[in-house]
Amino acid sequence: MCGIVGFVGKKKAAPILLDGLSKLEYRGYDSAGIAVRDHAADPVVVKAKGRLAILSEKTNGGESVIGSCGIGHTRWATHGEPSETNAHPHATDDMNVIAVHNGIIENYQELKEKLMRHDYTFYSETDTEVAVKLIDYYYKKYQVGPIDAIAKAMVRIRGSYALAVMFKDYPDEIFAARKDSPMIIGVQDGECYIASDVPAILKYTRQVYYIGNLEMAHLVDGRAEFYNLDGDLVEKPLVTIDWDAEAAEKGGFEHFMMKEIHEQPKAVEDTIRSIVKEEDGKYSLDFSSVGITEEDIKDVSTIYFVACGSAYHVGVVAQYVIEDLTRLPVRVEVASEFRYRNPILDPNGLVVVISQSGETADTLAALRLAKEQGLKTLAIVNVVGSSIAREADYVFYTLAGPEISVATTKAYSAQLVASYLLALQFGLARGTISAEKAEEYEKELLSLPEKIKKILEDKERIQWFAAKQANAKDIFFIGRGIDYAICLEGSLKLKEISYIHSEAYAAGELKHGTISLIEDGTLVIGVATQSNLYEKTISNMVEVKSRGAYLMGLTGYGSYNLEDTADFTVYVPKTDEHFAASLAVVPLQLLGYYVSVAKGLDVDKPRNLAKSVTVE
């Protein structure tokens, strides 16, 4: 959500800022801007409403803006409508302080009123302008340096922020501060970079620092210094990002989403092989990288999965799988609800939080709530060094690589197999799965990547079907058990990128009201991969067909009698039914993608959405 880029070095800054911002377009935005300084000269601020291409055109690709120190931003409107006035960077009237900001300042109105009493005026509707002028206020009133001024402002600000700040009195230097919003600092060859996400600077460096919560950074003379709120220096390890620049490029695909759909076999296999070890033809689980031991597992009496969006849907699948394989009670919680309902938690429970970015605001808050109540926490995340990864007791890293498209595919699939592996490890530790049975499951998991490839080979058939659905107004997904969990994700994929209203229902619930919405031609997608529920799901599909629905069926190879009921049927390879979601979700991802393409929409940047949701 929003993007920040900063650069200070020897090269021209503006082209680097624009290039970095282009790598963050997937985060969602409605305006963009840059501020650049040429040593002691006055800074130049350029803003544009709409796409980054407009800002690039205004600055001739950045070539018309002189200076080797600058900050840039892509804004997703929260306070104030999308406009050039509300776009970042924001500055004081005398251009003494200029800054860009991600996050939400909750008490901005209170701070604004304080500043107005001290003769500050405001030109925008944003909370960011308040932060900029608050820093200026402390800088001038107490005649302190930038670090002290920013620290004083941080103490007064409530909410979340990542700030990159320039001061008139400190040419060729950038200052930064962070609370709950992601930010990294990169260094390379005597130059420094700031970004809110890795892809923005991968082209220039893979050597980064992760600035901690409630910490500040000072970029000067090609090095980065870090400070806590007391103004004391903080030592930071330099971390090497193991992604390469190509991993954040489209690689010949029309959209990132299609590229990432095709990367799922590798993401799934890499994640599985990080845990499943093979020696002399024997397979075993090694959770040493996660940090949770068998003794830790034996102490767990309840598991709580807490997540948002697609990650929440992973938790729904995991609930079915883990309860069946371990006989442990599992609850699945929407993070934004969990944190506010004052939950009653089992003191021996384990809270598992799932987040691709590791920065999802509600999920991070839920993690902190669990820790405050004394529960152990385990994070399933894709970004090394992210806030959730740093704060959880145990961390299971998925190895999906950078995911750029707003609609998650490969990260979701990697999270799914991570949850399966947790189920196996818990089953072994608790004695509900034998070592022999666990090895069978492990071999089956390792077969999933090839089976996903098999599904992708038949994508043109789904493309043909999707083209016929581009004018649909309402689509319903129905299934039972794990199939219902699959429907949740399939429905979300469709609605978030095609803008078609779609809903997922537990098939048995249709008769309790929803069936009244079915009329002639309404597309209903029935998912039926679970043999013990197959006949019941078919009967629900017959119910809607008798009321005029047009049926798509999704099932495993061999269940060909589904064609007697469905108008169009998609088959996926057989696997152990606990793992069916990993295969059945792929045709639904493709369906959402191809419907969006048929409608001529921007698949990678759906309206109103952002990749990393770092505000409530």
Coordinates of C-alpha atoms in Angstrom, one line a residue:
M1 CA 0.0 0.0 0.0
C2 CA 1.7 3.1 -1.3
G3 CA 5.4 3.0 -2.3
I4 CA 8.5 4.8 -1.1
V5 CA 11.8 5.1 -2.9
G6 CA 14.8 7.2 -1.9
F7 CA 18.3 7.7 -3.3
V8 CA 21.4 9.6 -2.4
G9 CA 24.7 9.1 -4.2
K10 CA 26.7 10.2 -7.2
K11 CA 24.2 9.5 -10.0
K12 CA 21.2 11.5 -11.1
A13 CA 18.4 10.7 -8.6
A14 CA 15.2 11.3 -10.5
P15 CA 15.5 8.4 -13.1
I16 CA 16.4 6.0 -10.2
L17 CA 13.3 7.2 -8.2
L18 CA 11.0 6.7 -11.2
D19 CA 12.4 3.3 -12.0
G20 CA 12.1 2.2 -8.4
L21 CA 8.5 3.5 -8.2
S22 CA 7.7 1.6 -11.3
K23 CA 8.6 -1.6 -9.5
L24 CA 6.2 -0.7 -6.8
E25 CA 3.2 0.0 -9.0
Y26 CA 1.7 -3.4 -8.0
R27 CA 1.1 -2.0 -4.5
G28 CA -1.7 0.2 -5.7
Y29 CA -1.7 4.0 -6.1
D30 CA -3.6 6.9 -7.6
S31 CA -0.9 9.6 -7.7
A32 CA 2.9 10.0 -7.6
G33 CA 5.6 12.5 -7.0
I34 CA 9.3 13.1 -6.5
A35 CA 11.5 15.6 -4.7
V36 CA 15.1 16.0 -5.8
R37 CA 18.0 18.3 -4.6
D38 CA 21.2 19.3 -6.3
H39 CA 23.5 19.8 -3.4
A40 CA 22.7 23.1 -1.6
A41 CA 20.2 24.2 -4.3
D42 CA 16.5 24.4 -3.6
P43 CA 14.7 21.1 -4.1
V44 CA 12.5 20.5 -7.1
V45 CA 9.1 18.8 -6.3
V46 CA 7.1 17.3 -9.2
K47 CA 3.7 15.6 -8.7
A48 CA 1.1 14.0 -10.9
K49 CA -2.4 12.5 -10.5
G50 CA -2.9 9.1 -12.0
R51 CA -0.4 6.7 -13.4
L52 CA 3.4 6.9 -13.0
A53 CA 3.7 7.4 -16.7
I54 CA 2.3 10.9 -16.3
L55 CA 4.9 11.8 -13.8
S56 CA 7.6 10.3 -16.0
E57 CA 6.4 12.4 -19.0
K58 CA 6.4 15.6 -16.9
T59 CA 10.0 15.0 -16.1
N60 CA 11.3 13.5 -19.3
G61 CA 11.9 10.2 -17.6
G62 CA 13.6 12.1 -14.7
E63 CA 16.2 13.6 -17.0
S64 CA 14.9 17.1 -16.7
V65 CA 15.2 17.1 -12.8
I66 CA 18.8 17.9 -11.7
G67 CA 20.2 16.4 -8.4
S68 CA 21.6 13.3 -6.9
C69 CA 19.5 13.2 -3.7
G70 CA 15.8 12.6 -3.7
I71 CA 12.7 10.8 -2.5
G72 CA 9.7 9.5 -4.4
H73 CA 6.2 8.1 -3.6
T74 CA 3.2 6.5 -5.1
R75 CA 0.1 7.3 -3.1
W76 CA -3.1 5.4 -2.4
A77 CA -5.6 7.9 -1.1
T78 CA -6.6 7.6 2.5
H79 CA -6.9 11.2 3.8
G80 CA -8.0 13.4 1.0
E81 CA -9.0 12.6 -2.6
P82 CA -6.5 11.7 -5.3
S83 CA -5.0 15.0 -6.6
E84 CA -1.7 16.7 -7.2
T85 CA -2.2 18.7 -4.1
N86 CA -2.7 15.7 -1.9
A87 CA 0.1 13.7 -3.6
H88 CA 3.4 13.2 -1.9
P89 CA 6.1 14.6 -1.3
H90 CA 4.8 17.1 1.2
A91 CA 6.7 20.1 2.4
T92 CA 6.7 23.0 4.8
D93 CA 6.0 26.4 3.3
D94 CA 9.7 27.4 3.4
M95 CA 10.7 24.0 2.0
N96 CA 12.7 23.4 5.2
V97 CA 11.3 19.8 5.6
I98 CA 10.1 17.6 2.8
A99 CA 8.9 14.0 3.3
V100 CA 7.0 11.1 1.9
H101 CA 4.9 8.8 4.1
N102 CA 3.3 5.4 4.1
G103 CA 0.7 4.5 6.8
I104 CA -2.0 6.2 8.8
I105 CA -1.6 8.9 11.4
E106 CA -4.5 8.4 13.7
N107 CA -4.3 11.6 15.7
Y108 CA -3.5 13.9 12.8
Q109 CA -6.5 16.2 13.5
E110 CA -5.3 16.8 17.1
L111 CA -1.8 17.5 15.9
K112 CA -3.0 19.7 13.1
E113 CA -5.0 21.9 15.6
K114 CA -1.8 22.2 17.8
L115 CA 0.2 23.3 14.8
M116 CA -2.4 25.8 13.7
R117 CA -2.1 27.4 17.1
H118 CA 1.6 27.9 16.3
D119 CA 0.8 29.7 13.0
Y120 CA 1.2 26.7 10.6
T121 CA -1.2 26.6 7.7
F122 CA -2.1 23.6 5.6
Y123 CA -2.7 23.2 1.9
S124 CA -3.7 19.6 1.6
E125 CA -6.2 17.2 3.3
T126 CA -3.5 14.7 4.2
D127 CA -2.3 13.4 7.5
T128 CA 1.2 13.4 6.0
E129 CA 1.5 17.2 5.7
V130 CA 0.8 17.2 9.5
A131 CA 3.7 14.9 10.1
V132 CA 6.0 17.0 8.0
K133 CA 5.1 20.2 9.8
L134 CA 5.3 18.6 13.2
I135 CA 8.9 17.6 12.5
D136 CA 9.6 21.1 11.3
Y137 CA 8.0 22.5 14.5
Y138 CA 10.3 20.5 16.8
Y139 CA 13.3 21.1 14.6
K140 CA 12.9 24.9 14.9
K141 CA 11.5 25.2 18.4
Y142 CA 14.2 23.2 20.1
Q143 CA 17.0 23.9 17.6
V144 CA 17.9 20.3 17.5
G145 CA 19.2 18.1 14.7
P146 CA 17.0 16.0 12.3
I147 CA 17.2 12.8 14.4
D148 CA 16.1 14.5 17.5
A149 CA 13.3 16.4 15.7
I150 CA 12.0 13.2 14.1
A151 CA 12.2 11.4 17.4
K152 CA 10.1 14.0 19.1
A153 CA 7.5 13.8 16.4
M154 CA 7.5 10.0 16.6
V155 CA 6.6 10.2 20.3
R156 CA 3.6 12.4 19.5
I157 CA 2.3 10.5 16.5
R158 CA -0.2 7.7 16.9
G159 CA -0.6 5.2 14.1
S160 CA 1.7 3.7 11.5
Y161 CA 4.3 5.3 9.3
A162 CA 7.3 4.8 7.1
L163 CA 8.9 8.3 6.6
A164 CA 11.7 9.4 4.3
V165 CA 12.6 13.0 5.1
M166 CA 14.9 15.7 3.6
F167 CA 16.0 18.8 5.4
K168 CA 17.1 22.1 3.8
D169 CA 20.1 22.4 6.1
Y170 CA 21.4 18.9 5.3
P171 CA 21.9 18.6 1.5
D172 CA 22.8 15.2 0.1
E173 CA 21.3 13.5 3.2
I174 CA 18.1 11.5 3.8
F175 CA 16.5 10.6 7.1
A176 CA 14.0 7.9 7.7
A177 CA 11.7 6.6 10.5
R178 CA 9.5 3.6 10.8
K179 CA 6.6 2.3 12.9
D180 CA 4.6 -0.7 11.7
S181 CA 5.0 0.1 8.0
P182 CA 7.7 -1.7 6.0
M183 CA 11.0 0.0 4.9
I184 CA 14.4 -1.2 3.9
I185 CA 17.7 0.6 3.4
G186 CA 20.1 -0.6 0.6
V187 CA 23.7 0.3 0.1
Q188 CA 26.1 -0.3 -2.8
D189 CA 29.3 1.4 -4.1
G190 CA 29.0 4.4 -1.8
E191 CA 25.4 5.1 -2.6
C192 CA 22.2 4.5 -0.5
Y193 CA 18.7 3.5 -1.3
I194 CA 15.4 3.5 0.6
A195 CA 12.4 1.5 -0.4
S196 CA 9.2 0.2 1.0
D197 CA 9.7 -3.1 -0.7
V198 CA 12.6 -5.1 -2.2
P199 CA 11.8 -5.0 -5.9
A200 CA 12.2 -1.2 -6.0
I201 CA 16.0 -1.5 -5.4
L202 CA 16.9 -5.0 -6.6
K203 CA 18.3 -3.6 -9.8
Y204 CA 20.8 -1.6 -7.9
T205 CA 21.7 -3.6 -4.8
R206 CA 21.0 -6.8 -2.9
Q207 CA 22.7 -5.5 0.3
V208 CA 20.1 -4.2 2.7
Y209 CA 19.4 -3.3 6.3
Y210 CA 16.0 -3.8 7.9
I211 CA 15.1 -0.7 9.9
G212 CA 13.4 -1.8 13.1
N213 CA 10.1 -0.6 14.6
L214 CA 10.4 2.8 16.2
E215 CA 13.8 3.3 14.8
M216 CA 15.4 6.0 12.6
A217 CA 18.0 6.0 9.9
H218 CA 20.4 8.6 8.5
L219 CA 21.8 8.1 5.0
V220 CA 25.0 10.1 4.3
D221 CA 28.3 9.6 2.5
G222 CA 27.3 6.2 1.1
R223 CA 26.5 4.7 4.5
A224 CA 23.5 4.2 6.7
E225 CA 23.4 4.9 10.5
F226 CA 20.5 3.7 12.7
Y227 CA 19.1 5.3 15.9
N228 CA 16.5 4.4 18.5
L229 CA 14.0 6.8 20.0
D230 CA 16.6 8.0 22.6
G231 CA 18.9 9.0 19.7
D232 CA 21.4 6.2 20.5
L233 CA 23.2 4.5 17.7
V234 CA 21.9 1.0 16.9
E235 CA 24.1 -1.7 15.1
K236 CA 22.4 -3.5 12.2
P237 CA 23.5 -6.6 10.3
L238 CA 23.8 -6.2 6.5
V239 CA 21.5 -8.8 4.8
T240 CA 21.9 -10.1 1.3
I241 CA 18.6 -10.6 -0.6
D242 CA 18.7 -13.9 -2.5
W243 CA 16.3 -12.8 -5.2
D244 CA 17.7 -11.6 -8.4
A245 CA 16.4 -8.7 -10.5
E246 CA 14.9 -11.1 -13.1
A247 CA 12.7 -12.6 -10.4
A248 CA 10.8 -9.3 -10.2
E249 CA 10.3 -9.0 -14.0
K250 CA 7.6 -10.5 -16.2
G251 CA 9.9 -12.9 -18.0
G252 CA 8.0 -12.8 -21.3
F253 CA 4.5 -13.2 -19.8
E254 CA 1.8 -10.6 -20.5
H255 CA 1.1 -10.1 -16.8
F256 CA 2.9 -10.9 -13.5
M257 CA -0.1 -12.9 -12.4
M258 CA 0.2 -15.4 -15.2
K259 CA 4.0 -15.6 -14.7
E260 CA 3.4 -16.3 -11.0
I261 CA 0.7 -18.9 -11.7
H262 CA 3.4 -20.7 -13.8
E263 CA 5.9 -20.3 -11.0
Q264 CA 3.8 -22.3 -8.6
P265 CA 5.4 -25.7 -9.2
K266 CA 8.8 -24.2 -8.2
A267 CA 7.4 -22.3 -5.3
V268 CA 5.6 -25.4 -4.0
E269 CA 8.6 -27.7 -4.5
D270 CA 11.1 -25.3 -3.0
T271 CA 8.9 -24.8 0.1
I272 CA 8.4 -28.5 0.5
R273 CA 12.1 -29.3 0.1
S274 CA 13.0 -26.8 2.7
I275 CA 11.4 -29.2 5.2
V276 CA 11.3 -32.6 3.6
K277 CA 14.7 -34.2 3.5
E278 CA 15.6 -37.3 1.4
E279 CA 18.4 -39.6 2.2
D280 CA 19.0 -43.1 0.7
G281 CA 15.4 -43.1 -0.6
K282 CA 13.9 -42.3 2.8
Y283 CA 12.0 -39.1 3.5
S284 CA 11.8 -37.2 6.8
L285 CA 10.8 -33.8 8.1
D286 CA 13.3 -31.3 9.4
F287 CA 11.7 -28.4 11.2
S288 CA 15.0 -27.0 12.6
S289 CA 14.8 -24.0 10.3
V290 CA 11.3 -23.1 11.8
G291 CA 12.6 -23.5 15.4
I292 CA 9.6 -25.4 16.8
T293 CA 10.5 -28.7 18.5
E294 CA 8.6 -31.9 19.2
E295 CA 8.4 -30.9 22.9
D296 CA 6.9 -27.5 21.9
I297 CA 4.3 -29.3 19.8
K298 CA 3.3 -31.7 22.5
D299 CA 2.5 -28.7 24.8
V300 CA 0.1 -27.3 22.3
S301 CA -3.6 -27.9 23.1
T302 CA -5.3 -25.6 20.5
I303 CA -4.1 -24.0 17.2
Y304 CA -5.4 -20.6 16.1
F305 CA -4.9 -19.6 12.5
V306 CA -5.1 -15.8 12.1
A307 CA -4.8 -14.1 8.7
C308 CA -6.5 -11.9 6.1
G309 CA -7.8 -12.5 2.6
S310 CA -6.2 -15.4 0.7
A311 CA -4.0 -16.2 3.7
Y312 CA -7.2 -16.6 5.7
H313 CA -8.4 -19.1 3.1
V314 CA -5.2 -21.1 3.7
G315 CA -6.1 -21.2 7.3
V316 CA -9.6 -22.6 6.4
V317 CA -7.9 -25.5 4.4
A318 CA -5.4 -26.0 7.3
Q319 CA -8.3 -26.4 9.8
Y320 CA -9.7 -29.3 7.9
V321 CA -6.3 -31.0 7.4
I322 CA -4.8 -30.4 10.8
E323 CA -7.9 -31.5 12.7
D324 CA -8.2 -34.7 10.7
L325 CA -4.5 -35.6 10.9
T326 CA -3.7 -34.5 14.5
R327 CA -7.1 -34.5 16.3
L328 CA -6.1 -31.1 17.7
P329 CA -8.9 -28.4 17.8
V330 CA -8.2 -25.6 15.3
R331 CA -9.8 -22.2 15.0
V332 CA -9.5 -19.9 12.0
E333 CA -9.8 -16.2 12.7
V334 CA -10.0 -13.1 10.5
A335 CA -7.2 -11.0 11.8
S336 CA -9.2 -7.7 11.8
E337 CA -11.9 -9.4 14.0
F338 CA -9.5 -11.4 16.2
R339 CA -7.7 -8.3 17.5
Y340 CA -10.9 -6.4 18.5
R341 CA -13.1 -9.0 20.0
N342 CA -11.1 -9.6 23.2
P343 CA -10.6 -13.3 22.4
I344 CA -10.6 -15.9 25.1
L345 CA -7.4 -17.9 24.3
D346 CA -6.2 -21.2 25.6
P347 CA -2.9 -20.4 27.4
N348 CA -1.4 -23.6 25.8
G349 CA -2.6 -22.6 22.4
L350 CA -0.4 -21.8 19.4
V351 CA -1.2 -18.8 17.2
V352 CA -0.2 -19.3 13.6
V353 CA -0.2 -16.0 11.6
I354 CA 0.0 -16.1 7.8
S355 CA 1.1 -13.2 5.7
Q356 CA 2.9 -13.0 2.3
S357 CA 4.5 -9.7 3.0
G358 CA 5.0 -10.2 6.8
E359 CA 3.8 -6.6 7.2
T360 CA -0.1 -7.0 7.1
A361 CA -1.2 -4.5 9.7
D362 CA -4.1 -6.5 11.2
T363 CA -2.2 -9.7 11.2
L364 CA 0.8 -8.1 12.9
A365 CA -1.5 -6.6 15.5
A366 CA -3.1 -10.0 16.1
L367 CA 0.4 -11.5 16.6
R368 CA 1.2 -8.8 19.2
L369 CA -2.1 -9.5 21.0
A370 CA -1.3 -13.2 21.2
K371 CA 2.1 -12.5 22.6
E372 CA 0.7 -10.1 25.2
Q373 CA -1.5 -12.9 26.4
G374 CA 1.5 -15.2 26.7
L375 CA 0.8 -17.5 23.8
K376 CA 3.5 -18.9 21.5
T377 CA 3.3 -17.7 17.9
L378 CA 4.4 -19.2 14.6
A379 CA 4.5 -17.1 11.4
I380 CA 4.2 -18.4 7.9
V381 CA 5.7 -15.5 5.8
N382 CA 7.4 -15.1 2.4
V383 CA 9.6 -12.0 3.2
V384 CA 12.8 -12.6 5.2
G385 CA 13.3 -9.9 7.9
S386 CA 9.7 -8.6 7.8
S387 CA 8.0 -7.4 11.0
I388 CA 6.0 -10.5 11.5
A389 CA 9.0 -12.7 10.9
R390 CA 11.0 -10.8 13.4
E391 CA 8.4 -10.8 16.2
A392 CA 7.0 -14.3 16.0
D393 CA 8.5 -17.1 18.2
Y394 CA 8.9 -19.4 15.3
V395 CA 9.1 -18.7 11.6
F396 CA 8.2 -20.9 8.6
Y397 CA 9.5 -19.1 5.5
T398 CA 7.8 -19.9 2.3
L399 CA 10.1 -19.9 -0.7
A400 CA 7.9 -18.3 -3.3
G401 CA 10.3 -15.5 -4.3
P402 CA 8.9 -12.0 -5.0
E403 CA 5.2 -11.9 -5.8
I404 CA 4.3 -8.8 -7.7
S405 CA 0.7 -9.2 -8.8
V406 CA -1.8 -7.9 -6.3
A407 CA -3.8 -11.1 -6.7
T408 CA -1.8 -13.8 -4.9
T409 CA -1.2 -17.2 -6.5
K410 CA 2.2 -18.7 -5.8
A411 CA 2.4 -17.3 -2.3
Y412 CA -1.0 -18.8 -1.5
S413 CA 0.1 -22.2 -2.9
A414 CA 3.4 -22.1 -0.9
Q415 CA 1.4 -21.2 2.3
L416 CA -0.9 -24.2 1.6
V417 CA 2.0 -26.7 1.5
A418 CA 3.5 -25.1 4.6
S419 CA 0.3 -25.8 6.4
Y420 CA 0.3 -29.4 5.2
L421 CA 3.9 -29.8 6.5
L422 CA 2.8 -28.4 9.9
A423 CA 0.0 -30.9 10.0
L424 CA 2.4 -33.8 9.4
Q425 CA 4.9 -32.6 12.0
F426 CA 2.2 -32.2 14.6
G427 CA 0.7 -35.6 13.7
L428 CA 4.1 -37.2 14.2
A429 CA 4.9 -35.5 17.4
R430 CA 1.5 -36.3 18.9
G431 CA 1.5 -39.9 17.6
T432 CA -1.6 -39.6 15.4
I433 CA 0.4 -40.3 12.3
S434 CA 3.0 -43.1 12.0
A435 CA 6.4 -42.5 10.5
E436 CA 5.4 -44.8 7.6
K437 CA 2.2 -42.9 6.9
A438 CA 4.0 -39.5 7.2
E439 CA 6.5 -40.7 4.6
E440 CA 3.7 -41.6 2.2
Y441 CA 2.3 -38.1 2.7
E442 CA 5.7 -36.5 2.1
K443 CA 6.1 -38.4 -1.2
E444 CA 2.6 -37.3 -2.3
L445 CA 3.5 -33.7 -1.4
L446 CA 6.6 -33.9 -3.6
S447 CA 4.4 -35.1 -6.5
L448 CA 2.3 -31.9 -6.4
P449 CA 4.6 -29.7 -8.5
E450 CA 4.4 -32.0 -11.5
K451 CA 0.6 -32.3 -11.1
I452 CA 0.3 -28.5 -11.1
K453 CA 2.3 -28.4 -14.4
K454 CA -0.1 -30.9 -15.8
I455 CA -3.0 -28.6 -15.1
L456 CA -1.2 -25.6 -16.6
E457 CA -0.8 -27.6 -19.9
D458 CA -4.6 -27.5 -20.3
K459 CA -5.1 -23.8 -19.6
E460 CA -6.4 -22.9 -23.1
R461 CA -9.6 -24.9 -22.4
I462 CA -10.2 -22.7 -19.4
Q463 CA -9.4 -19.7 -21.4
W464 CA -12.1 -20.7 -23.9
F465 CA -14.7 -21.1 -21.1
A466 CA -13.7 -17.9 -19.4
A467 CA -14.2 -15.8 -22.5
K468 CA -17.9 -16.8 -22.4
Q469 CA -18.3 -15.6 -18.9
A470 CA -16.9 -12.1 -19.3
N471 CA -20.4 -10.6 -19.2
A472 CA -21.6 -12.5 -16.1
K473 CA -23.1 -10.4 -13.3
D474 CA -23.1 -13.0 -10.5
I475 CA -21.2 -16.2 -10.0
F476 CA -21.5 -18.7 -7.1
F477 CA -19.0 -21.3 -5.9
I478 CA -20.2 -24.2 -3.9
G479 CA -18.4 -27.1 -2.2
R480 CA -18.2 -29.0 1.1
G481 CA -15.3 -29.4 3.5
I482 CA -12.0 -28.7 1.9
D483 CA -13.9 -28.0 -1.3
Y484 CA -15.6 -25.1 0.4
A485 CA -12.2 -23.7 1.4
I486 CA -11.2 -24.0 -2.3
C487 CA -14.3 -22.1 -3.3
L488 CA -13.5 -19.3 -0.9
E489 CA -10.2 -18.7 -2.7
G490 CA -11.6 -19.2 -6.2
S491 CA -14.3 -16.7 -5.6
L492 CA -11.9 -14.1 -4.2
K493 CA -9.6 -14.5 -7.2
L494 CA -12.5 -13.9 -9.6
K495 CA -14.0 -10.9 -7.9
E496 CA -10.8 -9.1 -7.1
I497 CA -9.5 -9.0 -10.7
S498 CA -12.6 -9.2 -12.9
Y499 CA -15.0 -7.1 -10.7
I500 CA -17.7 -9.7 -11.1
H501 CA -19.8 -10.3 -8.0
S502 CA -19.0 -13.8 -6.8
E503 CA -19.6 -15.6 -3.6
A504 CA -18.5 -18.9 -2.1
Y505 CA -21.0 -21.0 -0.1
A506 CA -20.8 -24.2 1.8
A507 CA -23.0 -26.2 -0.5
G508 CA -25.3 -27.4 2.2
E509 CA -26.2 -23.8 3.1
L510 CA -27.7 -23.1 -0.4
K511 CA -31.2 -24.1 0.7
H512 CA -31.1 -21.7 3.7
G513 CA -31.6 -18.6 1.6
T514 CA -28.9 -18.3 -1.1
I515 CA -30.7 -20.5 -3.7
S516 CA -33.3 -17.7 -4.1
L517 CA -30.6 -15.8 -6.0
I518 CA -30.2 -18.5 -8.7
E519 CA -31.9 -17.6 -12.0
D520 CA -31.7 -18.7 -15.7
G521 CA -28.0 -18.6 -16.8
T522 CA -26.4 -17.9 -13.4
L523 CA -23.0 -19.5 -13.4
V524 CA -22.5 -21.9 -10.4
I525 CA -19.1 -23.6 -10.0
G526 CA -19.3 -26.8 -8.0
V527 CA -16.0 -28.1 -6.6
A528 CA -16.1 -31.9 -5.7
T529 CA -12.7 -33.4 -4.9
Q530 CA -13.7 -35.0 -1.6
S531 CA -15.0 -38.6 -2.2
N532 CA -17.0 -38.8 1.1
L533 CA -18.8 -35.6 0.1
Y534 CA -19.0 -36.0 -3.6
E535 CA -22.6 -37.3 -3.9
K536 CA -23.9 -34.6 -1.6
T537 CA -22.2 -31.9 -3.6
I538 CA -23.6 -33.3 -6.8
S539 CA -27.1 -33.2 -5.3
N540 CA -26.6 -29.5 -4.5
M541 CA -25.5 -28.9 -8.1
V542 CA -28.6 -30.6 -9.3
E543 CA -30.7 -28.3 -7.1
V544 CA -29.3 -25.2 -8.7
K545 CA -29.4 -26.6 -12.2
S546 CA -33.2 -27.3 -11.8
R547 CA -33.6 -23.6 -11.1
G548 CA -31.8 -22.5 -14.3
A549 CA -28.1 -22.4 -13.2
Y550 CA -25.3 -23.0 -15.8
L551 CA -22.9 -25.4 -14.1
M552 CA -19.1 -25.7 -14.2
G553 CA -17.8 -28.7 -12.3
L554 CA -14.3 -29.2 -10.9
T555 CA -13.2 -32.6 -9.8
G556 CA -10.4 -35.2 -9.9
Y557 CA -9.5 -37.5 -12.8
G558 CA -11.8 -40.5 -12.8
S559 CA -15.0 -38.8 -11.6
Y560 CA -16.4 -38.5 -15.1
N561 CA -20.0 -38.9 -14.1
L562 CA -19.9 -35.3 -13.1
E563 CA -20.4 -34.5 -16.8
D564 CA -23.9 -35.9 -16.4
T565 CA -24.7 -32.9 -14.2
A566 CA -22.3 -30.1 -15.2
D567 CA -22.4 -28.2 -18.5
F568 CA -18.6 -27.7 -18.4
T569 CA -16.2 -29.9 -16.4
V570 CA -12.5 -29.4 -15.4
Y571 CA -10.5 -32.3 -14.1
V572 CA -7.3 -32.2 -12.0
P573 CA -4.9 -35.0 -11.2
K574 CA -5.7 -37.3 -8.3
T575 CA -3.8 -36.7 -5.1
D576 CA -4.4 -37.4 -1.4
E577 CA -7.6 -35.6 -0.7
H578 CA -6.1 -33.7 2.2
F579 CA -3.9 -31.9 -0.4
A580 CA -6.7 -31.3 -3.1
A581 CA -6.7 -27.5 -2.6
S582 CA -3.2 -27.3 -4.1
L583 CA -4.4 -28.6 -7.4
A584 CA -8.1 -27.5 -7.5
V585 CA -7.2 -23.9 -6.9
V586 CA -5.1 -23.6 -10.1
P587 CA -8.0 -23.8 -12.6
L588 CA -9.8 -21.2 -10.6
Q589 CA -6.8 -18.9 -10.6
L590 CA -6.7 -19.3 -14.4
L591 CA -10.5 -18.7 -14.7
G592 CA -10.2 -15.4 -12.8
Y593 CA -7.2 -14.4 -14.9
Y594 CA -8.8 -15.1 -18.2
V595 CA -12.1 -13.5 -17.4
S596 CA -10.2 -10.3 -16.4
V597 CA -8.2 -10.4 -19.6
A598 CA -11.4 -10.9 -21.7
K599 CA -12.9 -7.8 -20.0
G600 CA -9.7 -5.8 -20.9
L601 CA -8.9 -5.1 -17.2
D602 CA -5.5 -4.4 -15.6
V603 CA -4.9 -7.9 -14.1
D604 CA -1.9 -7.0 -12.0
K605 CA -3.3 -3.8 -10.5
P606 CA -7.0 -4.2 -9.8
R607 CA -8.9 -1.1 -8.8
N608 CA -9.0 -0.1 -5.1
L609 CA -6.6 -2.9 -4.0
A610 CA -3.0 -2.9 -2.8
K611 CA -0.5 -5.7 -2.5
S612 CA 0.6 -5.1 1.1
V613 CA -2.2 -3.8 3.3
T614 CA -0.3 -2.0 6.0
V615 CA -3.2 0.1 7.3
E616 CA -6.3 -1.0 9.1

